[in-house]
Structures are given as C-alpha cells and as structure tokens.
mmCIF file of C-alpha atoms and ligand atoms in Angstrom:
data_model
loop_
_atom_site.group_PDB
_atom_site.id
_atom_site.type_symbol
_atom_site.label_atom_id
_atom_site.label_comp_id
_atom_site.label_asym_id
_atom_site.label_seq_id
_atom_site.Cartn_x
_atom_site.Cartn_y
_atom_site.Cartn_z
ATOM 1 C CA MET A 1 -62.070 89.235 -68.373
ATOM 2 C CA ASP A 2 -63.842 89.985 -65.281
ATOM 3 C CA PHE A 3 -66.126 86.955 -66.276
ATOM 4 C CA ILE A 4 -63.051 84.728 -65.919
ATOM 5 C CA ASN A 5 -61.713 86.464 -63.126
ATOM 6 C CA ARG A 6 -65.255 85.675 -61.429
ATOM 7 C CA ILE A 7 -64.367 81.885 -62.271
ATOM 8 C CA LEU A 8 -60.892 82.253 -60.783
ATOM 9 C CA LYS A 9 -62.792 83.440 -57.759
ATOM 10 C CA LYS A 10 -64.942 80.971 -57.073
ATOM 11 C CA ASN A 11 -63.076 78.415 -58.467
ATOM 12 C CA ARG A 12 -60.464 79.281 -55.325
ATOM 13 C CA ALA A 13 -62.929 80.110 -52.434
ATOM 14 C CA ARG A 14 -64.486 75.865 -53.887
ATOM 15 C CA ALA A 15 -61.587 74.811 -53.005
ATOM 16 C CA GLU A 16 -60.197 76.583 -49.481
ATOM 17 C CA TYR A 17 -64.140 75.097 -48.238
ATOM 18 C CA ILE A 18 -63.974 71.777 -49.796
ATOM 19 C CA LYS A 19 -60.076 71.491 -47.595
ATOM 20 C CA PHE A 20 -61.411 73.128 -44.099
ATOM 21 C CA GLN A 21 -63.959 70.600 -44.463
ATOM 22 C CA GLU A 22 -62.062 67.585 -45.401
ATOM 23 C CA GLN A 23 -58.250 67.793 -44.753
ATOM 24 C CA TYR A 24 -57.374 65.405 -47.013
ATOM 25 C CA PHE A 25 -59.980 65.302 -49.843
ATOM 26 C CA PHE A 26 -57.424 66.481 -52.578
ATOM 27 C CA GLN A 27 -54.520 63.998 -52.139
ATOM 28 C CA ASN A 28 -57.529 61.387 -51.665
ATOM 29 C CA ILE A 29 -59.258 61.729 -55.296
ATOM 30 C CA SER A 30 -56.161 62.598 -56.793
ATOM 31 C CA SER A 31 -54.715 59.617 -57.513
ATOM 32 C CA ARG A 32 -57.642 57.697 -59.317
ATOM 33 C CA GLN A 33 -60.764 57.518 -60.149
ATOM 34 C CA THR A 34 -63.457 54.673 -59.088
ATOM 35 C CA PRO A 35 -67.256 56.055 -59.895
ATOM 36 C CA GLU A 36 -69.577 53.454 -59.693
ATOM 37 C CA CYS A 37 -72.448 55.028 -62.104
ATOM 38 C CA LEU A 38 -71.885 56.169 -65.764
ATOM 39 C CA TRP A 39 -74.208 59.238 -65.885
ATOM 40 C CA ILE A 40 -75.811 59.909 -69.673
ATOM 41 C CA GLY A 41 -77.662 63.535 -69.994
ATOM 42 C CA CYS A 42 -78.325 66.232 -71.745
ATOM 43 C CA SER A 43 -76.251 69.698 -72.016
ATOM 44 C CA ASP A 44 -78.706 71.736 -70.601
ATOM 45 C CA SER A 45 -77.196 74.129 -67.372
ATOM 46 C CA ARG A 46 -79.850 73.002 -65.135
ATOM 47 C CA VAL A 47 -79.579 69.733 -64.832
ATOM 48 C CA PRO A 48 -75.660 69.228 -63.991
ATOM 49 C CA PRO A 49 -75.289 65.473 -63.155
ATOM 50 C CA THR A 50 -73.563 65.869 -59.746
ATOM 51 C CA ILE A 51 -75.232 68.807 -58.201
ATOM 52 C CA ILE A 52 -78.964 67.053 -59.210
ATOM 53 C CA ALA A 53 -77.959 63.584 -58.492
ATOM 54 C CA GLY A 54 -76.495 65.172 -54.620
ATOM 55 C CA SER A 55 -73.470 63.076 -55.477
ATOM 56 C CA GLU A 56 -69.612 63.797 -55.091
ATOM 57 C CA PRO A 57 -66.659 64.096 -57.206
ATOM 58 C CA GLY A 58 -65.486 60.681 -57.773
ATOM 59 C CA GLU A 59 -68.550 59.358 -58.282
ATOM 60 C CA LEU A 60 -70.024 60.072 -61.723
ATOM 61 C CA PHE A 61 -68.602 59.441 -65.033
ATOM 62 C CA VAL A 62 -70.317 61.384 -67.023
ATOM 63 C CA HIS A 63 -71.563 62.043 -71.114
ATOM 64 C CA ARG A 64 -74.075 64.926 -72.273
ATOM 65 C CA ASN A 65 -75.443 65.843 -75.114
ATOM 66 C CA ILE A 66 -78.272 68.044 -76.611
ATOM 67 C CA GLY A 67 -81.445 66.201 -75.774
ATOM 68 C CA ASN A 68 -79.814 63.355 -73.802
ATOM 69 C CA VAL A 69 -79.076 61.151 -77.415
ATOM 70 C CA VAL A 70 -77.145 57.446 -77.308
ATOM 71 C CA LEU A 71 -76.370 56.878 -81.274
ATOM 72 C CA GLN A 72 -74.247 54.058 -82.370
ATOM 73 C CA THR A 73 -72.422 56.310 -84.825
ATOM 74 C CA ASP A 74 -71.390 58.879 -82.622
ATOM 75 C CA ILE A 75 -67.968 57.758 -81.422
ATOM 76 C CA ASN A 76 -67.738 60.392 -78.974
ATOM 77 C CA CYS A 77 -70.549 58.757 -77.004
ATOM 78 C CA MET A 78 -69.913 54.827 -77.615
ATOM 79 C CA SER A 79 -65.819 55.769 -76.568
ATOM 80 C CA VAL A 80 -67.389 57.031 -73.092
ATOM 81 C CA ILE A 81 -69.603 53.959 -72.844
ATOM 82 C CA GLU A 82 -66.908 51.795 -73.659
ATOM 83 C CA TYR A 83 -64.303 53.412 -71.657
ATOM 84 C CA ALA A 84 -67.390 53.275 -68.547
ATOM 85 C CA VAL A 85 -67.878 49.513 -68.400
ATOM 86 C CA CYS A 86 -65.031 47.738 -70.035
ATOM 87 C CA VAL A 87 -61.914 49.920 -68.253
ATOM 88 C CA LEU A 88 -63.758 51.110 -65.131
ATOM 89 C CA LYS A 89 -66.108 48.461 -64.760
ATOM 90 C CA ILE A 90 -69.078 50.713 -63.966
ATOM 91 C CA GLU A 91 -71.956 48.839 -63.074
ATOM 92 C CA HIS A 92 -74.701 50.804 -63.347
ATOM 93 C CA ILE A 93 -75.552 53.701 -66.508
ATOM 94 C CA ILE A 94 -78.249 56.145 -66.106
ATOM 95 C CA VAL A 95 -79.652 57.576 -69.103
ATOM 96 C CA CYS A 96 -81.852 61.150 -67.891
ATOM 97 C CA GLY A 97 -83.169 63.197 -69.769
ATOM 98 C CA HIS A 98 -85.183 66.289 -68.572
ATOM 99 C CA TYR A 99 -88.597 67.881 -68.476
ATOM 100 C CA ASN A 100 -88.819 71.644 -70.034
ATOM 101 C CA CYS A 101 -85.978 69.958 -72.398
ATOM 102 C CA GLY A 102 -85.303 72.350 -75.622
ATOM 103 C CA ALA A 103 -84.069 70.164 -78.109
ATOM 104 C CA VAL A 104 -87.190 68.486 -77.796
ATOM 105 C CA GLN A 105 -89.574 71.281 -77.991
ATOM 106 C CA ALA A 106 -87.111 72.492 -80.600
ATOM 107 C CA VAL A 107 -88.923 68.763 -82.715
ATOM 108 C CA PHE A 108 -92.267 69.863 -81.331
ATOM 109 C CA ASP A 109 -91.693 73.855 -82.571
ATOM 110 C CA ASP A 110 -89.963 72.006 -85.662
ATOM 111 C CA LYS A 111 -87.320 75.395 -85.378
ATOM 112 C CA ALA A 112 -83.720 74.065 -85.148
ATOM 113 C CA ASP A 113 -81.783 74.391 -88.404
ATOM 114 C CA GLY A 114 -78.081 73.249 -88.788
ATOM 115 C CA LEU A 115 -76.146 71.036 -87.182
ATOM 116 C CA VAL A 116 -78.736 70.950 -84.158
ATOM 117 C CA GLY A 117 -81.257 70.206 -86.513
ATOM 118 C CA ASN A 118 -79.519 67.543 -87.973
ATOM 119 C CA TRP A 119 -78.512 66.129 -84.255
ATOM 120 C CA LEU A 120 -81.881 66.420 -83.400
ATOM 121 C CA ASN A 121 -83.640 63.469 -86.249
ATOM 122 C CA THR A 122 -82.961 61.244 -83.477
ATOM 123 C CA ILE A 123 -85.576 63.104 -81.109
ATOM 124 C CA ARG A 124 -87.614 63.718 -84.566
ATOM 125 C CA ASP A 125 -87.717 60.090 -85.497
ATOM 126 C CA ILE A 126 -88.745 58.721 -81.602
ATOM 127 C CA LYS A 127 -91.857 61.738 -82.055
ATOM 128 C CA GLN A 128 -92.707 60.270 -85.415
ATOM 129 C CA LYS A 129 -92.868 56.837 -84.540
ATOM 130 C CA HIS A 130 -95.573 57.661 -81.045
ATOM 131 C CA ASN A 131 -97.281 60.886 -82.993
ATOM 132 C CA VAL A 132 -100.398 58.877 -82.183
ATOM 133 C CA PHE A 133 -100.470 58.452 -78.582
ATOM 134 C CA LEU A 134 -98.093 61.948 -78.319
ATOM 135 C CA ASN A 135 -101.714 63.965 -80.210
ATOM 136 C CA LYS A 136 -103.737 62.404 -78.088
ATOM 137 C CA VAL A 137 -101.987 64.452 -75.045
ATOM 138 C CA ARG A 138 -104.101 68.128 -75.291
ATOM 139 C CA ASP A 139 -101.668 69.748 -73.279
ATOM 140 C CA ILE A 140 -98.688 70.967 -75.099
ATOM 141 C CA SER A 141 -95.689 71.347 -72.419
ATOM 142 C CA GLN A 142 -97.711 67.583 -71.213
ATOM 143 C CA ARG A 143 -97.164 66.768 -74.739
ATOM 144 C CA SER A 144 -93.405 67.716 -74.841
ATOM 145 C CA ASP A 145 -92.794 66.476 -71.483
ATOM 146 C CA LYS A 146 -94.050 63.132 -72.225
ATOM 147 C CA LEU A 147 -91.344 63.139 -75.782
ATOM 148 C CA SER A 148 -88.975 63.850 -72.971
ATOM 149 C CA GLU A 149 -89.724 60.437 -70.863
ATOM 150 C CA LEU A 150 -90.560 58.334 -74.630
ATOM 151 C CA ASN A 151 -87.097 59.566 -75.632
ATOM 152 C CA VAL A 152 -84.929 57.869 -72.446
ATOM 153 C CA ILE A 153 -86.717 54.982 -72.461
ATOM 154 C CA GLU A 154 -85.489 55.053 -76.583
ATOM 155 C CA GLN A 155 -81.761 56.155 -75.522
ATOM 156 C CA VAL A 156 -81.736 52.973 -72.716
ATOM 157 C CA TYR A 157 -82.280 50.464 -75.878
ATOM 158 C CA ASN A 158 -80.208 51.834 -77.427
ATOM 159 C CA VAL A 159 -77.338 51.743 -74.618
ATOM 160 C CA CYS A 160 -78.561 48.175 -73.998
ATOM 161 C CA ASN A 161 -77.664 47.435 -77.744
ATOM 162 C CA THR A 162 -74.438 49.150 -77.768
ATOM 163 C CA PRO A 163 -71.432 46.377 -78.465
ATOM 164 C CA SER A 164 -69.634 46.941 -75.363
ATOM 165 C CA VAL A 165 -72.886 46.701 -73.076
ATOM 166 C CA LYS A 166 -74.050 43.900 -74.674
ATOM 167 C CA LYS A 167 -69.971 42.155 -74.504
ATOM 168 C CA THR A 168 -70.588 42.899 -71.197
ATOM 169 C CA TRP A 169 -73.596 41.253 -70.457
ATOM 170 C CA GLU A 170 -71.857 38.115 -72.396
ATOM 171 C CA GLN A 171 -68.969 37.953 -69.805
ATOM 172 C CA GLY A 172 -71.243 37.566 -67.411
ATOM 173 C CA ARG A 173 -70.741 40.792 -65.809
ATOM 174 C CA LYS A 174 -73.213 43.166 -63.615
ATOM 175 C CA LEU A 175 -74.091 45.859 -65.500
ATOM 176 C CA GLU A 176 -77.429 47.783 -64.876
ATOM 177 C CA VAL A 177 -79.288 50.474 -67.364
ATOM 178 C CA HIS A 178 -81.625 52.566 -65.456
ATOM 179 C CA GLY A 179 -83.978 55.239 -66.953
ATOM 180 C CA LEU A 180 -85.038 59.122 -64.920
ATOM 181 C CA ILE A 181 -86.193 62.111 -65.947
ATOM 182 C CA TYR A 182 -85.587 65.131 -64.286
ATOM 183 C CA ASN A 183 -88.150 67.816 -63.280
ATOM 184 C CA VAL A 184 -86.624 70.802 -63.449
ATOM 185 C CA HIS A 185 -90.211 72.594 -61.535
ATOM 186 C CA ASN A 186 -89.657 70.093 -58.336
ATOM 187 C CA GLY A 187 -85.755 69.542 -58.769
ATOM 188 C CA LEU A 188 -87.053 65.101 -58.166
ATOM 189 C CA PHE A 189 -86.659 62.665 -60.562
ATOM 190 C CA LYS A 190 -88.937 59.912 -61.629
ATOM 191 C CA ASP A 191 -88.156 57.004 -62.570
ATOM 192 C CA LEU A 192 -89.330 55.271 -65.999
ATOM 193 C CA LYS A 193 -89.378 51.412 -64.620
ATOM 194 C CA VAL A 194 -86.492 50.844 -67.321
ATOM 195 C CA GLY A 195 -84.398 49.730 -65.318
ATOM 196 C CA VAL A 196 -82.509 46.814 -67.750
ATOM 197 C CA THR A 197 -80.092 43.844 -65.615
ATOM 198 C CA CYS A 198 -80.037 41.456 -68.775
ATOM 199 C CA GLN A 199 -80.006 41.022 -71.915
ATOM 200 C CA HIS A 200 -82.398 38.589 -72.230
ATOM 201 C CA GLY A 201 -84.718 41.269 -70.815
ATOM 202 C CA ILE A 202 -84.138 44.340 -72.841
ATOM 203 C CA SER A 203 -87.191 43.608 -75.424
ATOM 204 C CA GLU A 204 -89.446 43.296 -72.715
ATOM 205 C CA ILE A 205 -88.928 45.888 -70.438
ATOM 206 C CA TYR A 206 -88.674 48.016 -73.224
ATOM 207 C CA ARG A 207 -91.961 47.374 -74.090
ATOM 208 C CA SER A 208 -93.391 47.178 -70.819
ATOM 209 C CA ALA A 209 -92.189 50.825 -70.078
ATOM 210 C CA ILE A 210 -93.249 52.382 -73.306
ATOM 211 C CA PHE A 211 -96.592 50.762 -72.143
ATOM 212 C CA TYR A 212 -96.547 52.504 -68.493
ATOM 213 C CA SER A 213 -95.287 55.393 -70.318
ATOM 214 C CA THR A 214 -98.096 56.023 -72.671
HETATM 215 CO CO1 LIG B 303 -82.458 69.097 -72.567
#
C-alpha cells in the first residue's frame, strides 16, 4: 500500500499547491473542457504531453499508445479524433513522436512479440517502405531516431485521411494537423514541417516532409 499512499500524499500536496496559487482553479475548470488541441503521442513515461508541452490542465485533449500510431481500424483512436474535432471543435491536432522510442527500436531489434509485436506492424511497414534510405544511415541510434521522424510524418498522413478530419475540412472549418518530434536528451521539440491545413495539401506536404526528412 506504500505506493498508493505515496500517490495520495502527492495528490493532496498538488491540490493544495494549486489552490494556494490560484484560489478558484478547480471551480473554473470543473464545469466544462475547452481544449484547443488534440495531442496524439507515445505511451512512454518520459513524454507526458501536458508537461513537455508546458500546458495546463484543460488545454490538451490526449490520445496515447505505443509508438503514437494512428490506425483506421483502431476504434479507440478513431473515437478520440471524432470527439475532438466534431464535438469539442478542436482546431489543432499534433502527432508527437520522440527519439529513443522503445517501440521504434523494437522494430529494428525484431524483439517484440505477442500483441505488442502485432501492434508494431504499422511501424514495421514504415521501416520497410523507407528501408533504402534507413540503411544509408550508419549510426544505429540515428537510424532509429530517423524512423521515429518518418513514423510521425506517416501518422500525420493517416490523421488527415480519417473520416472525421476529412468531413471537417469539407465543411470549411479550420483544422490544422502538425507533426513534432520530442528530443528526450534536451527536452526540445523539432517541427517536422508537415503541417496540413486542408484536404488538398495532404499529398504535396507529405511528399516534401518525407523529402526534407530523408
Ligand atoms: Co515511444
């Protein structure tokens, strides 16, 4: 029970601190949420979105999974995107990968088995797609980090092709999709220049981002 007691103690201390800093914080935030951004990131414990993005509670609507993957067949991810853009009317979606990603490394090491191994097939396919380029990168960790970048670009492309995102653009509503990579060595983001603002831009921006990255 020590672990749970530690969590409860830290939670009480945090709530007290927030109330001390801003008396009506919880009253203000409890009625409804109006986040401006959907964040799709990796489950890795070193990349908590709200903290690395310097955001406050209420600012980011979050979906995380192993390897920040966006699959049309993943009802969880598709529901999150649909709710974010159709109900919350979010105007920005960020796909954020990170360097030193265990999911990406597992694809190179051919290590993951069971369900995770199955889940990583998407990243395995991306590695296969860009194999010629990746094999030219001599340094092993740089090769893995490059695949992390390519994975983000591919997942941005997948986000842009989801029914709810396409519908939002068809209705003429503002929606921007961005791709970032987080450097766990220095805590900084790199913009992968794959920002998409409408249906027509997808292919061109995807191609130039892949070109820029490779
Ligand atoms: Co990761």
